[in-house]
Coordinates of C-alpha atoms and ligand atoms in Angstrom, one line a residue:
M1 CA 74.5 130.6 107.0
S2 CA 76.6 127.4 107.2
D3 CA 78.4 126.0 104.2
L4 CA 76.1 123.1 103.2
S5 CA 78.9 121.3 101.4
Q6 CA 80.7 120.9 104.7
P7 CA 79.6 117.9 106.7
Y8 CA 77.6 118.2 109.8
L9 CA 80.0 116.7 112.3
A10 CA 78.6 115.2 115.5
Q11 CA 81.6 112.9 116.1
A12 CA 82.9 112.3 119.6
T13 CA 86.4 111.9 118.3
T14 CA 88.4 113.1 115.3
A15 CA 91.6 111.2 115.9
P16 CA 92.9 109.6 112.6
M17 CA 91.3 106.2 111.9
L18 CA 93.9 104.9 109.5
P19 CA 95.7 102.7 109.0
L20 CA 93.2 99.9 109.2
S21 CA 95.2 96.8 110.2
L22 CA 94.2 93.2 110.3
D23 CA 96.4 90.8 112.2
G24 CA 95.8 87.1 111.7
V25 CA 92.1 87.6 111.2
R26 CA 90.1 84.4 110.7
F27 CA 86.4 83.8 110.3
S28 CA 85.0 80.3 110.8
H29 CA 81.4 79.0 110.7
R30 CA 80.4 75.7 112.1
G31 CA 84.0 74.6 112.2
Q32 CA 84.7 75.5 108.6
R33 CA 87.3 78.2 108.0
L34 CA 85.8 80.7 105.5
L35 CA 88.5 83.3 105.8
G36 CA 92.0 83.3 107.2
D37 CA 94.4 84.1 108.3
I38 CA 94.4 87.6 107.0
T39 CA 97.2 90.0 107.8
L40 CA 96.8 93.3 106.0
T41 CA 97.3 97.0 106.4
L42 CA 95.2 99.5 104.5
G43 CA 96.1 103.2 104.3
A44 CA 94.5 106.1 102.6
G45 CA 93.0 105.9 99.1
R46 CA 90.8 103.5 97.2
S47 CA 91.3 99.9 98.0
L48 CA 89.5 97.4 95.8
I49 CA 88.9 93.9 97.0
M50 CA 88.8 91.4 94.2
G51 CA 88.6 87.7 93.8
P52 CA 86.3 85.0 92.4
N53 CA 82.9 84.0 93.7
G54 CA 83.0 82.9 97.3
A55 CA 86.5 84.2 97.8
G56 CA 85.5 86.0 101.1
K57 CA 85.3 89.6 99.8
S58 CA 82.0 90.4 101.5
L59 CA 83.1 88.6 104.7
L60 CA 86.3 90.6 104.8
M61 CA 84.3 93.9 104.5
R62 CA 81.7 92.9 107.1
L63 CA 84.5 92.0 109.5
C64 CA 86.2 95.4 109.0
H65 CA 82.9 97.2 109.3
G66 CA 82.1 95.4 112.5
L67 CA 79.1 93.5 111.3
L68 CA 80.8 90.2 112.0
T69 CA 83.3 89.3 114.8
P70 CA 86.5 87.5 113.8
S71 CA 86.9 84.0 115.1
A72 CA 90.6 84.8 115.7
G73 CA 92.9 87.7 115.2
Q74 CA 92.5 91.4 115.6
I75 CA 91.2 94.4 113.6
R76 CA 92.6 97.7 114.6
W77 CA 91.9 101.3 113.5
N78 CA 95.1 103.3 114.0
G79 CA 95.9 100.8 116.7
Q80 CA 92.5 101.0 118.4
P81 CA 89.7 98.4 118.4
L82 CA 86.4 99.5 116.9
S83 CA 84.5 101.5 119.4
P84 CA 81.0 102.9 119.2
A85 CA 82.5 106.4 118.5
L86 CA 84.7 105.0 115.7
A87 CA 81.8 103.0 114.3
L88 CA 79.9 106.2 113.7
R89 CA 82.8 107.4 111.5
Q90 CA 82.4 104.6 108.9
A91 CA 79.5 103.8 106.5
M92 CA 78.7 100.9 104.3
V93 CA 76.7 100.8 101.1
F94 CA 75.4 97.4 100.0
Q95 CA 74.6 96.0 96.5
R96 CA 70.9 96.4 97.4
P97 CA 70.7 99.4 99.6
V98 CA 68.4 99.4 102.6
L99 CA 66.1 102.4 102.2
L100 CA 63.2 103.6 104.3
K101 CA 59.7 103.5 103.0
R102 CA 59.7 107.3 102.7
S103 CA 60.6 109.9 100.0
A104 CA 64.2 110.2 98.9
Q105 CA 64.5 113.5 100.8
A106 CA 63.0 112.0 103.9
N107 CA 65.6 109.2 103.9
L108 CA 68.2 111.9 104.1
T109 CA 66.6 114.2 106.7
Y110 CA 66.1 111.1 108.8
V111 CA 69.8 110.3 109.2
L112 CA 70.5 113.9 109.9
A113 CA 68.0 113.9 112.7
I114 CA 69.5 110.8 114.1
R115 CA 72.9 112.4 114.1
G116 CA 71.6 115.4 115.9
C117 CA 71.6 117.9 113.1
P118 CA 69.3 120.9 114.0
R119 CA 65.9 120.7 112.2
R120 CA 66.3 123.9 110.2
L121 CA 69.5 122.6 108.6
R122 CA 68.1 119.2 107.6
K123 CA 66.2 120.0 104.4
P124 CA 68.9 122.3 103.0
R125 CA 71.6 119.8 103.7
A126 CA 69.5 116.9 102.2
Q127 CA 68.8 119.0 99.2
E128 CA 72.5 119.8 98.7
A129 CA 73.3 116.0 98.8
L130 CA 70.4 115.2 96.4
E131 CA 71.8 117.8 94.0
R132 CA 75.4 116.6 94.4
F133 CA 74.4 113.1 93.3
G134 CA 72.0 114.1 90.6
L135 CA 68.8 113.3 92.5
A136 CA 67.2 116.7 93.0
P137 CA 64.3 116.0 90.6
L138 CA 63.5 112.8 92.6
A139 CA 63.4 114.4 96.1
Q140 CA 59.8 113.6 96.8
R141 CA 59.6 110.2 95.1
P142 CA 59.3 107.2 97.4
A143 CA 62.8 105.8 97.7
R144 CA 61.7 102.3 97.1
V145 CA 60.4 103.0 93.6
L146 CA 63.6 104.5 92.5
S147 CA 65.7 102.6 89.9
G148 CA 68.6 100.5 91.1
G149 CA 71.1 103.1 90.1
E150 CA 69.1 105.9 91.7
Q151 CA 68.7 103.9 94.9
Q152 CA 72.5 103.4 94.9
R153 CA 73.1 107.1 94.5
L154 CA 70.6 107.8 97.3
A155 CA 72.5 105.4 99.6
L156 CA 75.7 107.3 98.7
A157 CA 74.0 110.7 99.3
R158 CA 72.9 109.4 102.7
A159 CA 76.5 108.2 103.4
W160 CA 77.8 111.6 102.2
L161 CA 75.7 113.3 104.9
L162 CA 77.3 111.1 107.5
A163 CA 80.8 112.3 106.4
P164 CA 82.4 109.0 107.1
D165 CA 86.2 108.7 107.3
I166 CA 85.8 105.2 105.8
L167 CA 83.2 104.1 103.2
F168 CA 82.7 100.4 102.5
L169 CA 81.0 99.5 99.3
D170 CA 80.0 95.9 98.6
E171 CA 79.5 95.5 94.8
P172 CA 77.7 98.8 94.5
T173 CA 77.4 98.6 90.7
A174 CA 76.4 94.9 90.2
A175 CA 73.3 94.8 88.0
L176 CA 73.5 98.4 86.9
D177 CA 73.7 99.6 83.3
P178 CA 76.9 101.4 82.1
A179 CA 75.5 105.0 82.6
A180 CA 74.4 104.1 86.2
I181 CA 77.8 102.5 86.8
R182 CA 79.6 105.7 85.7
A183 CA 77.4 107.8 88.0
V184 CA 78.2 105.6 91.0
E185 CA 81.9 105.7 90.2
E186 CA 81.7 109.5 90.0
A187 CA 80.0 109.5 93.4
V188 CA 82.7 107.2 94.9
N189 CA 85.3 109.6 93.6
Q190 CA 83.5 112.6 95.3
F191 CA 84.1 110.8 98.6
H192 CA 87.7 110.0 97.6
H193 CA 88.3 113.7 96.8
R194 CA 86.9 114.7 100.2
G195 CA 89.5 112.4 101.8
T196 CA 87.2 109.4 102.6
K197 CA 89.0 106.1 102.6
I198 CA 87.3 103.8 100.1
V199 CA 87.1 100.0 100.6
M200 CA 85.1 98.4 97.8
T201 CA 84.4 95.0 96.2
T202 CA 83.8 94.6 92.5
H203 CA 83.7 91.8 90.0
D204 CA 84.4 94.3 87.2
L205 CA 88.0 94.4 86.2
N206 CA 87.6 97.5 84.1
Q207 CA 86.0 99.3 87.1
A208 CA 88.9 98.2 89.3
R209 CA 91.4 99.6 86.7
R210 CA 89.5 102.9 86.7
L211 CA 89.2 103.3 90.5
A212 CA 91.8 101.3 92.4
D213 CA 94.8 102.7 94.1
D214 CA 95.6 99.3 95.6
V215 CA 94.1 95.9 95.1
V216 CA 93.5 93.2 97.7
F217 CA 93.1 89.8 96.0
L218 CA 91.4 86.9 97.8
N219 CA 90.9 83.4 96.6
A220 CA 89.1 80.7 98.5
G221 CA 89.2 82.6 101.8
R222 CA 92.9 83.4 101.6
L223 CA 94.7 86.7 100.9
L224 CA 97.0 86.1 98.0
E225 CA 98.1 89.6 97.1
H226 CA 97.9 93.2 98.2
S227 CA 99.6 95.5 95.7
P228 CA 99.4 98.9 94.2
A229 CA 96.9 98.7 91.4
E230 CA 99.3 99.1 88.5
R231 CA 101.5 96.3 89.8
F232 CA 98.5 94.0 90.4
F233 CA 97.2 94.5 86.9
D234 CA 100.6 94.5 85.1
T235 CA 102.6 91.9 87.1
P236 CA 100.3 89.9 89.4
Q237 CA 102.3 88.0 91.9
S238 CA 100.4 84.7 92.1
S239 CA 99.2 82.4 89.3
E240 CA 95.6 82.7 90.6
A241 CA 95.7 86.6 90.4
A242 CA 97.3 86.3 86.9
A243 CA 94.5 84.0 85.8
F244 CA 91.9 86.4 87.4
V245 CA 93.3 89.4 85.6
R246 CA 93.2 87.4 82.3
G247 CA 89.5 86.7 83.1
E248 CA 90.2 83.0 83.4
L249 CA 89.0 82.5 87.0
P250 CA 85.2 82.2 87.5
W251 CA 83.7 85.4 88.8
Ligands
LIG1 N1 77.2 84.2 107.6 C1 77.7 83.2 106.9 N2 77.6 81.9 107.4 C2 78.1 80.9 106.7 N3 78.8 81.0 105.6 C3 78.9 82.2 105.1 C4 78.4 83.3 105.7 N4 78.7 84.4 104.9 C5 79.4 83.9 103.9 N5 79.6 82.6 103.9 C6 80.3 81.7 103.0 O1 81.6 82.2 103.0 C7 82.2 82.2 101.7 C8 82.6 83.6 101.3 O2 81.5 84.4 101.1 P1 81.6 85.9 100.6 O3 80.2 86.4 100.5 O4 82.5 86.7 101.5 O5 82.2 85.7 99.2 P2 82.5 86.8 98.1 O6 83.9 86.8 97.7 O7 81.9 88.1 98.5 O8 81.7 86.2 96.9 P3 80.8 86.8 95.7 O9 81.8 87.3 94.7 O10 80.1 85.6 95.1 O11 79.9 87.8 96.2 C9 81.1 81.6 100.8 O12 81.4 80.2 100.6 C10 79.8 81.8 101.6 O13 78.9 80.8 101.3

């Protein structure tokens, strides 16, 4: 009997993916520079991307995840450009998760099937993930009628089965109530304790204080600061970050 808490690995490569490094990364649209030039290195741990509305947080994550292509500059994973094999080793969870019109359990067995997990292992593995994220009683419920917090945890359970080296989360707790926020934070920490690199955006300063190992602070498409969390919150280096930490920049 295989250990269901261990990931089903179908990766073609297991070479370390970190550090994630951005060198002069720029993103322009119709001649307007929306982000740039970003030079940044992210190592292990939980990196929280913060900044006011429109700062470029989502753009930065989408570029790193490979959903967008930089207009200039380079993104490297341990020195390598993103390849299809490396892309399989990262996952992204959005504010409104994209779920299949099937049961919660079937959303999970589906990704296992796609990744080549043998049929007999799919349901037990899906069940383990549902239990891990407190969703076991909802296994047969259509995923799309789950509450916002439940959908978010289902998206995390699905990511868990993919055993990503890197997990990107774009405002995963926006519009959730405090209990649901805590549940998502606990889920994020389960990934962290498994050794998954977390890159996450949030507007919630308290959440960032609870989760962050380091903070990337963007304002108006520019990188103003990348610091260990304690330093960012205690002695922000720029006046913009200081205003943001005091809650004086519009979110
Ligand atoms: N695909 C795109 N095409 C054109 N403009 C875009 C595109 N995506 C984002 N933008 C613009 O780029 C800027 C940064 O957007 P982004 O979504 O990254 O901000 P954000 O920091 O995540 O903001 P918020 O906190 O409001 O979610 C915004 O002005 C946005 O309108």
